[in-house]
PDB file of C-alpha atoms in Angstrom:
ATOM      1  CA  GLY P   1     -18.247  16.234  37.335  1.00  0.00           C
ATOM      2  CA  THR P   2     -17.669  14.341  40.326  1.00  0.00           C
ATOM      3  CA  SER P   3     -14.788  15.964  42.019  1.00  0.00           C
ATOM      4  CA  PRO P   4     -15.063  18.228  43.290  1.00  0.00           C
ATOM      5  CA  SER P   5     -18.336  17.472  44.251  1.00  0.00           C
ATOM      6  CA  CYS P   6     -21.587  20.089  44.673  1.00  0.00           C
ATOM      7  CA  THR P   7     -23.937  19.875  47.101  1.00  0.00           C
ATOM      8  CA  VAL P   8     -27.184  22.283  47.094  1.00  0.00           C
ATOM      9  CA  THR P   9     -29.158  22.208  50.667  1.00  0.00           C
ATOM     10  CA  MET P  10     -33.044  22.415  48.864  1.00  0.00           C
ATOM     11  CA  ASN P  11     -34.633  24.445  51.754  1.00  0.00           C
ATOM     12  CA  GLN P  12     -35.953  27.356  49.416  1.00  0.00           C
ATOM     13  CA  ALA P  13     -35.712  28.202  45.351  1.00  0.00           C
ATOM     14  CA  GLN P  14     -32.172  27.592  44.353  1.00  0.00           C
ATOM     15  CA  SER P  15     -30.636  28.473  41.043  1.00  0.00           C
ATOM     16  CA  VAL P  16     -27.222  26.232  39.892  1.00  0.00           C
ATOM     17  CA  SER P  17     -24.977  27.602  37.215  1.00  0.00           C
ATOM     18  CA  ALA P  18     -21.747  25.228  35.629  1.00  0.00           C
ATOM     19  CA  THR P  19     -18.910  26.764  33.247  1.00  0.00           C
ATOM     20  CA  TYR P  20     -17.974  24.284  30.421  1.00  0.00           C
ATOM     21  CA  SER P  21     -14.575  24.281  29.419  1.00  0.00           C
ATOM     22  CA  GLY P  22     -12.975  22.269  26.047  1.00  0.00           C
ATOM     23  CA  THR P  23     -14.755  22.086  22.594  1.00  0.00           C
ATOM     24  CA  PRO P  24     -18.182  21.052  22.373  1.00  0.00           C
ATOM     25  CA  PRO P  25     -19.052  17.946  19.930  1.00  0.00           C
ATOM     26  CA  GLY P  26     -19.889  19.376  16.249  1.00  0.00           C
ATOM     27  CA  SER P  27     -17.909  22.962  16.985  1.00  0.00           C
ATOM     28  CA  ALA P  28     -14.989  21.564  15.658  1.00  0.00           C
ATOM     29  CA  PRO P  29     -14.055  20.162  12.363  1.00  0.00           C
ATOM     30  CA  VAL P  30     -13.049  16.744  11.181  1.00  0.00           C
ATOM     31  CA  GLN P  31      -9.312  16.240  10.400  1.00  0.00           C
ATOM     32  CA  VAL P  32      -6.898  13.175   9.816  1.00  0.00           C
ATOM     33  CA  VAL P  33      -4.512  13.706  12.441  1.00  0.00           C
ATOM     34  CA  ALA P  34      -2.606  10.806  11.450  1.00  0.00           C
ATOM     35  CA  HIS P  35      -2.161   7.581   9.107  1.00  0.00           C
ATOM     36  CA  THR P  36       0.365   5.005   8.549  1.00  0.00           C
ATOM     37  CA  ILE P  37       0.324   1.605   6.218  1.00  0.00           C
ATOM     38  CA  LYS P  38       1.826  -1.910   6.944  1.00  0.00           C
ATOM     39  CA  ALA P  39       2.337  -4.117   4.085  1.00  0.00           C
ATOM     40  CA  ASP P  40       3.298  -7.243   3.752  1.00  0.00           C
ATOM     41  CA  THR P  41       4.110  -9.611  -0.059  1.00  0.00           C
ATOM     42  CA  ALA P  42       3.068 -12.753  -0.528  1.00  0.00           C
ATOM     43  CA  GLY P  43       5.451 -15.383   0.903  1.00  0.00           C
ATOM     44  CA  ALA P  44       7.453 -13.303   2.691  1.00  0.00           C
ATOM     45  CA  GLY P  45       4.771 -12.009   5.226  1.00  0.00           C
ATOM     46  CA  SER P  46       4.986 -12.518   8.959  1.00  0.00           C
ATOM     47  CA  SER P  47       2.019 -12.622  11.738  1.00  0.00           C
ATOM     48  CA  PRO P  48       2.010 -10.663  13.571  1.00  0.00           C
ATOM     49  CA  MET P  49       2.491  -7.528  11.302  1.00  0.00           C
ATOM     50  CA  THR P  50       2.192  -4.432  13.176  1.00  0.00           C
ATOM     51  CA  THR P  51       2.214   0.109  11.528  1.00  0.00           C
ATOM     52  CA  PRO P  52       4.757   2.467  11.614  1.00  0.00           C
ATOM     53  CA  PRO P  53       4.036   4.022  15.045  1.00  0.00           C
ATOM     54  CA  VAL P  54       2.118   7.422  14.642  1.00  0.00           C
ATOM     55  CA  ASP P  55       1.498  10.244  17.301  1.00  0.00           C
ATOM     56  CA  THR P  56      -2.073  10.720  18.046  1.00  0.00           C
ATOM     57  CA  PRO P  57      -4.421  12.295  19.817  1.00  0.00           C
ATOM     58  CA  ALA P  58      -4.679  10.951  23.791  1.00  0.00           C
ATOM     59  CA  SER P  59      -8.505  10.863  23.631  1.00  0.00           C
ATOM     60  CA  GLY P  60     -11.279  11.438  21.873  1.00  0.00           C
ATOM     61  CA  SER P  61     -10.514  10.676  18.114  1.00  0.00           C
ATOM     62  CA  LEU P  62     -12.087   7.789  15.573  1.00  0.00           C
ATOM     63  CA  ILE P  63     -10.366   5.807  13.703  1.00  0.00           C
ATOM     64  CA  LEU P  64     -10.629   4.127  10.381  1.00  0.00           C
ATOM     65  CA  VAL P  65      -8.658   0.589   9.591  1.00  0.00           C
ATOM     66  CA  GLN P  66      -8.986  -1.177   6.879  1.00  0.00           C
ATOM     67  CA  VAL P  67      -7.810  -4.742   5.960  1.00  0.00           C
ATOM     68  CA  LEU P  68      -6.667  -6.501   2.887  1.00  0.00           C
ATOM     69  CA  THR P  69      -5.904  -9.849   2.929  1.00  0.00           C
ATOM     70  CA  GLN P  70      -4.406 -12.320   0.274  1.00  0.00           C
ATOM     71  CA  ASN P  71      -7.734 -14.373   1.126  1.00  0.00           C
ATOM     72  CA  THR P  72     -10.114 -14.900   3.816  1.00  0.00           C
ATOM     73  CA  GLY P  73      -9.036 -17.519   5.729  1.00  0.00           C
ATOM     74  CA  THR P  74      -5.356 -14.791   6.539  1.00  0.00           C
ATOM     75  CA  PHE P  75      -7.713 -12.777   8.842  1.00  0.00           C
ATOM     76  CA  ASP P  76      -7.396 -13.102  12.398  1.00  0.00           C
ATOM     77  CA  GLY P  77      -7.375 -10.309  14.591  1.00  0.00           C
ATOM     78  CA  LEU P  78      -6.552  -6.407  14.710  1.00  0.00           C
ATOM     79  CA  SER P  79      -5.337  -4.723  17.764  1.00  0.00           C
ATOM     80  CA  ASP P  80      -3.367  -1.325  18.846  1.00  0.00           C
ATOM     81  CA  ASN P  81      -1.463  -0.571  21.315  1.00  0.00           C
ATOM     82  CA  MET P  82      -3.540   2.133  22.767  1.00  0.00           C
ATOM     83  CA  GLY P  83      -5.776  -1.059  24.542  1.00  0.00           C
ATOM     84  CA  ASN P  84      -9.062   0.064  21.930  1.00  0.00           C
ATOM     85  CA  THR P  85     -11.779  -2.558  20.309  1.00  0.00           C
ATOM     86  CA  TYR P  86     -12.378  -2.232  16.945  1.00  0.00           C
ATOM     87  CA  VAL P  87     -15.664  -2.880  15.513  1.00  0.00           C
ATOM     88  CA  GLU P  88     -16.268  -3.768  12.171  1.00  0.00           C
ATOM     89  CA  VAL P  89     -18.278  -1.822   9.423  1.00  0.00           C
ATOM     90  CA  GLY P  90     -20.718  -4.418   7.814  1.00  0.00           C
ATOM     91  CA  THR P  91     -19.254  -7.387   7.105  1.00  0.00           C
ATOM     92  CA  PRO P  92     -16.507  -9.268   5.774  1.00  0.00           C
ATOM     93  CA  GLN P  93     -16.249  -8.235   1.958  1.00  0.00           C
ATOM     94  CA  THR P  94     -14.362 -10.262  -1.190  1.00  0.00           C
ATOM     95  CA  TYR P  95     -12.799  -9.253  -4.361  1.00  0.00           C
ATOM     96  CA  ALA P  96     -10.255  -9.653  -7.172  1.00  0.00           C
ATOM     97  CA  GLY P  97     -12.479 -13.655  -7.498  1.00  0.00           C
ATOM     98  CA  ILE P  98     -13.720 -13.557  -4.590  1.00  0.00           C
ATOM     99  CA  SER P  99     -10.764 -14.785  -2.858  1.00  0.00           C
ATOM    100  CA  ALA P 100      -9.184 -11.412  -1.438  1.00  0.00           C
ATOM    101  CA  GLY P 101     -10.316 -10.162   1.929  1.00  0.00           C
ATOM    102  CA  SER P 102     -11.366  -6.866   2.139  1.00  0.00           C
ATOM    103  CA  TYR P 103     -12.485  -5.398   6.155  1.00  0.00           C
ATOM    104  CA  LEU P 104     -13.099  -2.232   7.524  1.00  0.00           C
ATOM    105  CA  PHE P 105     -13.110  -1.565  11.175  1.00  0.00           C
ATOM    106  CA  GLU P 106     -13.780   1.706  13.270  1.00  0.00           C
ATOM    107  CA  CYS P 107     -12.657   3.151  16.675  1.00  0.00           C
ATOM    108  CA  ALA P 108     -14.783   6.089  18.112  1.00  0.00           C
ATOM    109  CA  ASN P 109     -13.960   7.821  20.761  1.00  0.00           C
ATOM    110  CA  ALA P 110     -10.265   5.825  20.836  1.00  0.00           C
ATOM    111  CA  ARG P 111      -7.850   6.668  23.454  1.00  0.00           C
ATOM    112  CA  GLY P 112      -4.318   7.619  21.800  1.00  0.00           C
ATOM    113  CA  GLY P 113      -0.648   9.312  22.211  1.00  0.00           C
ATOM    114  CA  PRO P 114       2.778   9.124  21.375  1.00  0.00           C
ATOM    115  CA  GLY P 115       3.861   6.100  19.042  1.00  0.00           C
ATOM    116  CA  GLN P 116       0.267   4.067  18.921  1.00  0.00           C
ATOM    117  CA  THR P 117       0.685   0.921  16.321  1.00  0.00           C
ATOM    118  CA  TRP P 118      -1.998  -1.636  15.215  1.00  0.00           C
ATOM    119  CA  THR P 119      -1.420  -5.264  14.210  1.00  0.00           C
ATOM    120  CA  LEU P 120      -3.185  -7.723  12.127  1.00  0.00           C
ATOM    121  CA  THR P 121      -3.022 -11.021  13.086  1.00  0.00           C
ATOM    122  CA  LYS P 122      -3.152 -14.145  10.995  1.00  0.00           C
ATOM    123  CA  ASN P 123      -4.588 -17.345  11.117  1.00  0.00           C
ATOM    124  CA  PRO P 124      -1.944 -19.164  11.998  1.00  0.00           C
ATOM    125  CA  ASN P 125      -3.034 -22.627  10.231  1.00  0.00           C
ATOM    126  CA  GLY P 126      -0.911 -21.736   7.470  1.00  0.00           C
ATOM    127  CA  TYR P 127      -1.885 -17.971   6.389  1.00  0.00           C
ATOM    128  CA  ALA P 128       0.795 -16.711   8.691  1.00  0.00           C
ATOM    129  CA  THR P 129       3.019 -15.747   5.497  1.00  0.00           C
ATOM    130  CA  ASN P 130       0.428 -14.264   3.557  1.00  0.00           C
ATOM    131  CA  GLU P 131      -0.032 -10.244   1.752  1.00  0.00           C
ATOM    132  CA  ALA P 132      -1.833  -8.530   3.827  1.00  0.00           C
ATOM    133  CA  THR P 133      -1.874  -4.461   4.171  1.00  0.00           C
ATOM    134  CA  LEU P 134      -3.516  -2.197   6.509  1.00  0.00           C
ATOM    135  CA  PHE P 135      -4.486   1.230   6.044  1.00  0.00           C
ATOM    136  CA  VAL P 136      -4.744   3.772   9.452  1.00  0.00           C
ATOM    137  CA  VAL P 137      -6.442   7.006   8.866  1.00  0.00           C
ATOM    138  CA  VAL P 138      -6.640   9.170  12.654  1.00  0.00           C
ATOM    139  CA  LEU P 139      -9.599  11.689  12.714  1.00  0.00           C
ATOM    140  CA  SER P 140      -9.745  14.034  15.250  1.00  0.00           C
ATOM    141  CA  GLY P 141     -13.278  16.519  15.573  1.00  0.00           C
ATOM    142  CA  ALA P 142     -15.382  13.563  14.819  1.00  0.00           C
ATOM    143  CA  SER P 143     -18.720  11.771  16.539  1.00  0.00           C
ATOM    144  CA  GLN P 144     -19.188   8.884  14.375  1.00  0.00           C
ATOM    145  CA  ILE P 145     -19.548   7.541  10.773  1.00  0.00           C
ATOM    146  CA  GLY P 146     -22.464   8.604   8.803  1.00  0.00           C
ATOM    147  CA  ASN P 147     -23.021   6.966   5.018  1.00  0.00           C
ATOM    148  CA  TRP P 148     -20.581   4.640   4.558  1.00  0.00           C
ATOM    149  CA  SER P 149     -20.478   1.553   0.942  1.00  0.00           C
ATOM    150  CA  TYR P 150     -18.010  -1.075  -0.345  1.00  0.00           C
ATOM    151  CA  SER P 151     -18.202  -1.994  -3.917  1.00  0.00           C
ATOM    152  CA  ASN P 152     -15.968  -4.908  -5.785  1.00  0.00           C
ATOM    153  CA  THR P 153     -18.173  -4.505  -9.029  1.00  0.00           C
ATOM    154  CA  SER P 154     -16.389  -1.373 -10.433  1.00  0.00           C
ATOM    155  CA  ASP P 155     -12.529  -0.413 -11.176  1.00  0.00           C
ATOM    156  CA  TYR P 156     -11.643   2.836 -10.734  1.00  0.00           C
ATOM    157  CA  SER P 157     -14.685   3.814  -8.683  1.00  0.00           C
ATOM    158  CA  GLY P 158     -17.128   2.293  -6.238  1.00  0.00           C
ATOM    159  CA  SER P 159     -20.662   2.870  -4.847  1.00  0.00           C
ATOM    160  CA  THR P 160     -21.921   6.107  -4.410  1.00  0.00           C
ATOM    161  CA  ILE P 161     -22.976   7.611  -0.756  1.00  0.00           C
ATOM    162  CA  ARG P 162     -24.734  10.758   0.107  1.00  0.00           C
ATOM    163  CA  THR P 163     -23.818  12.510   2.921  1.00  0.00           C
ATOM    164  CA  THR P 164     -25.482  13.346   6.804  1.00  0.00           C
ATOM    165  CA  ALA P 165     -23.870  15.988   7.498  1.00  0.00           C
ATOM    166  CA  ALA P 166     -22.505  19.433   6.294  1.00  0.00           C
ATOM    167  CA  ASN P 167     -18.287  19.525   6.803  1.00  0.00           C
ATOM    168  CA  SER P 168     -18.551  15.747   6.597  1.00  0.00           C
ATOM    169  CA  VAL P 169     -14.571  13.851   5.692  1.00  0.00           C
ATOM    170  CA  VAL P 170     -14.896  10.876   3.132  1.00  0.00           C
ATOM    171  CA  VAL P 171     -12.228   8.579   3.553  1.00  0.00           C
ATOM    172  CA  SER P 172     -11.715   6.232   0.440  1.00  0.00           C
ATOM    173  CA  PHE P 173      -9.986   3.458   0.722  1.00  0.00           C
ATOM    174  CA  TRP P 174      -9.220   2.017  -2.456  1.00  0.00           C
ATOM    175  CA  GLY P 175      -7.530  -1.510  -3.951  1.00  0.00           C
ATOM    176  CA  PRO P 176      -6.722  -2.221  -7.391  1.00  0.00           C
ATOM    177  CA  ALA P 177      -6.992  -6.213  -7.499  1.00  0.00           C
ATOM    178  CA  ASP P 178      -4.210  -6.009 -10.065  1.00  0.00           C
ATOM    179  CA  TYR P 179      -2.721  -3.846 -12.775  1.00  0.00           C
ATOM    180  CA  THR P 180      -1.041  -4.734 -15.545  1.00  0.00           C
ATOM    181  CA  GLY P 181       2.798  -4.732 -15.015  1.00  0.00           C
ATOM    182  CA  SER P 182       5.672  -6.555 -13.687  1.00  0.00           C
ATOM    183  CA  THR P 183       7.583  -7.232 -10.202  1.00  0.00           C
ATOM    184  CA  SER P 184      10.407  -5.918 -12.292  1.00  0.00           C
ATOM    185  CA  ASP P 185       7.969  -2.335 -12.334  1.00  0.00           C
ATOM    186  CA  PRO P 186       6.526  -2.214  -8.844  1.00  0.00           C
ATOM    187  CA  ASP P 187       5.800   1.219  -9.006  1.00  0.00           C
ATOM    188  CA  ASN P 188       2.161   1.668 -10.804  1.00  0.00           C
ATOM    189  CA  SER P 189       1.413   5.290  -8.957  1.00  0.00           C
ATOM    190  CA  TYR P 190      -1.677   5.506  -7.665  1.00  0.00           C
ATOM    191  CA  ALA P 191      -3.539   9.028  -7.836  1.00  0.00           C
ATOM    192  CA  PRO P 192      -6.644  10.643  -6.027  1.00  0.00           C
ATOM    193  CA  PRO P 193      -9.213  11.778  -7.179  1.00  0.00           C
ATOM    194  CA  THR P 194      -9.121  15.663  -7.694  1.00  0.00           C
ATOM    195  CA  GLY P 195      -9.306  17.627  -4.717  1.00  0.00           C
ATOM    196  CA  TRP P 196      -8.967  14.716  -2.238  1.00  0.00           C
ATOM    197  CA  THR P 197      -6.143  14.463  -0.139  1.00  0.00           C
ATOM    198  CA  LEU P 198      -3.947  10.879  -0.651  1.00  0.00           C
ATOM    199  CA  GLY P 199      -2.819   9.564   2.750  1.00  0.00           C
ATOM    200  CA  ASP P 200      -0.797   6.226   1.872  1.00  0.00           C
ATOM    201  CA  SER P 201      -0.029   3.813  -0.739  1.00  0.00           C
ATOM    202  CA  ALA P 202       1.242   0.329  -1.370  1.00  0.00           C
ATOM    203  CA  VAL P 203       2.097  -0.184  -5.066  1.00  0.00           C
ATOM    204  CA  ASP P 204       3.250  -4.031  -6.273  1.00  0.00           C
ATOM    205  CA  ALA P 205       3.209  -5.235  -9.448  1.00  0.00           C
ATOM    206  CA  LEU P 206       1.810  -8.755  -8.057  1.00  0.00           C
ATOM    207  CA  ASN P 207       2.692  -9.661  -4.919  1.00  0.00           C
ATOM    208  CA  GLN P 208       0.933  -7.308  -2.563  1.00  0.00           C
ATOM    209  CA  ASN P 209      -2.525  -7.007  -1.785  1.00  0.00           C
ATOM    210  CA  SER P 210      -1.880  -3.022  -3.362  1.00  0.00           C
ATOM    211  CA  GLY P 211      -4.100   0.365  -2.627  1.00  0.00           C
ATOM    212  CA  ALA P 212      -4.378   3.703  -1.219  1.00  0.00           C
ATOM    213  CA  ASP P 213      -6.479   6.297   1.394  1.00  0.00           C
ATOM    214  CA  ALA P 214      -7.853   9.455   0.318  1.00  0.00           C
ATOM    215  CA  TRP P 215     -10.349  12.122   1.753  1.00  0.00           C
ATOM    216  CA  ILE P 216     -11.873  15.121   1.343  1.00  0.00           C
ATOM    217  CA  THR P 217     -14.095  17.817   3.261  1.00  0.00           C
ATOM    218  CA  VAL P 218     -17.966  17.744   1.434  1.00  0.00           C
ATOM    219  CA  PRO P 219     -19.326  21.034   2.711  1.00  0.00           C
ATOM    220  CA  SER P 220     -22.973  20.729   2.677  1.00  0.00           C
ATOM    221  CA  SER P 221     -25.057  17.466   3.735  1.00  0.00           C
ATOM    222  CA  GLY P 222     -26.741  15.311   1.059  1.00  0.00           C
ATOM    223  CA  SER P 223     -24.140  15.815  -1.292  1.00  0.00           C
ATOM    224  CA  SER P 224     -23.456  12.477  -3.456  1.00  0.00           C
ATOM    225  CA  VAL P 225     -20.024  11.443  -3.179  1.00  0.00           C
ATOM    226  CA  ASN P 226     -18.273   8.772  -5.543  1.00  0.00           C
ATOM    227  CA  PRO P 227     -14.936   9.394  -6.523  1.00  0.00           C
ATOM    228  CA  THR P 228     -12.906   8.246  -9.307  1.00  0.00           C
ATOM    229  CA  TRP P 229      -9.163   6.721  -8.668  1.00  0.00           C
ATOM    230  CA  SER P 230      -6.185   6.396 -11.232  1.00  0.00           C
ATOM    231  CA  ALA P 231      -3.216   4.636 -11.701  1.00  0.00           C
ATOM    232  CA  ALA P 232      -0.090   4.869 -14.484  1.00  0.00           C
ATOM    233  CA  ASN P 233      -0.470   1.510 -15.485  1.00  0.00           C
ATOM    234  CA  ALA P 234      -4.147  -0.079 -16.120  1.00  0.00           C
ATOM    235  CA  ILE P 235      -5.554  -2.425 -13.684  1.00  0.00           C
ATOM    236  CA  ASN P 236      -5.789  -6.166 -15.271  1.00  0.00           C
ATOM    237  CA  ASN P 237      -8.689  -7.554 -13.178  1.00  0.00           C
ATOM    238  CA  PRO P 238     -11.366  -5.090 -14.234  1.00  0.00           C
ATOM    239  CA  THR P 239     -11.786  -4.587 -10.539  1.00  0.00           C
ATOM    240  CA  SER P 240     -11.095  -3.582  -7.389  1.00  0.00           C
ATOM    241  CA  SER P 241     -11.995  -2.555  -3.761  1.00  0.00           C
ATOM    242  CA  MET P 242     -13.623   0.654  -2.847  1.00  0.00           C
ATOM    243  CA  TRP P 243     -14.636   1.590   0.829  1.00  0.00           C
ATOM    244  CA  LEU P 244     -15.984   5.054   1.168  1.00  0.00           C
ATOM    245  CA  VAL P 245     -16.722   6.555   4.732  1.00  0.00           C
ATOM    246  CA  GLU P 246     -18.654   9.875   5.896  1.00  0.00           C
ATOM    247  CA  VAL P 247     -17.301  10.520   9.319  1.00  0.00           C
ATOM    248  CA  LYS P 248     -19.697  13.573  10.641  1.00  0.00           C
ATOM    249  CA  PRO P 249     -18.447  16.391  13.408  1.00  0.00           C
TER     250      PRO P 249
END
């Protein structure tokens, strides 16, 4: 620590001890402590678009943000009202016929507090009314992300990851490109895999970057994880986007 200072005169053999308060890293379980979502509809969107506020820990949380956009030209920037910096996981991805954009960001040891929000800025050059969706998951007791994967070749699943630590939380961000339906029947009721906790979902037949997020605690290191989602109505486009992210204690 820096205050109060401790000075020891080394004129003979000395012993110094320290007592620490708080929870050592890895001793507390990883938990999802907040989540929120913001979805814009195509043709009626705005920029910037901001999530509803949630209360988050003052410090030390790990935040995951998935961004889905109508196309790869839509995304221009991601920020929050706590001054955190977000680092992209992997590279920008595509789905839905390689036109829609899928991005994942993380912030470790984040600052937080009451009323935290996240804002997506769209490219001002003709993209302000594009559809886009922000999915946010905030976790406590986390040190860093472990293995992760992205897939845009399956309809309800993704690419398998293998956990690298015991009692990690694995978060799934899943988004179908489309499903058989119409704008008069917008609710497709996405269902998470068995045993997973559903966070937020955005459902719309045609005019929204639809999708959902869910998470599960995996007790053992080295476990294979590849969940399968389901939907009330069949996906019309045979592919979807799936991020799988291990968050380690």
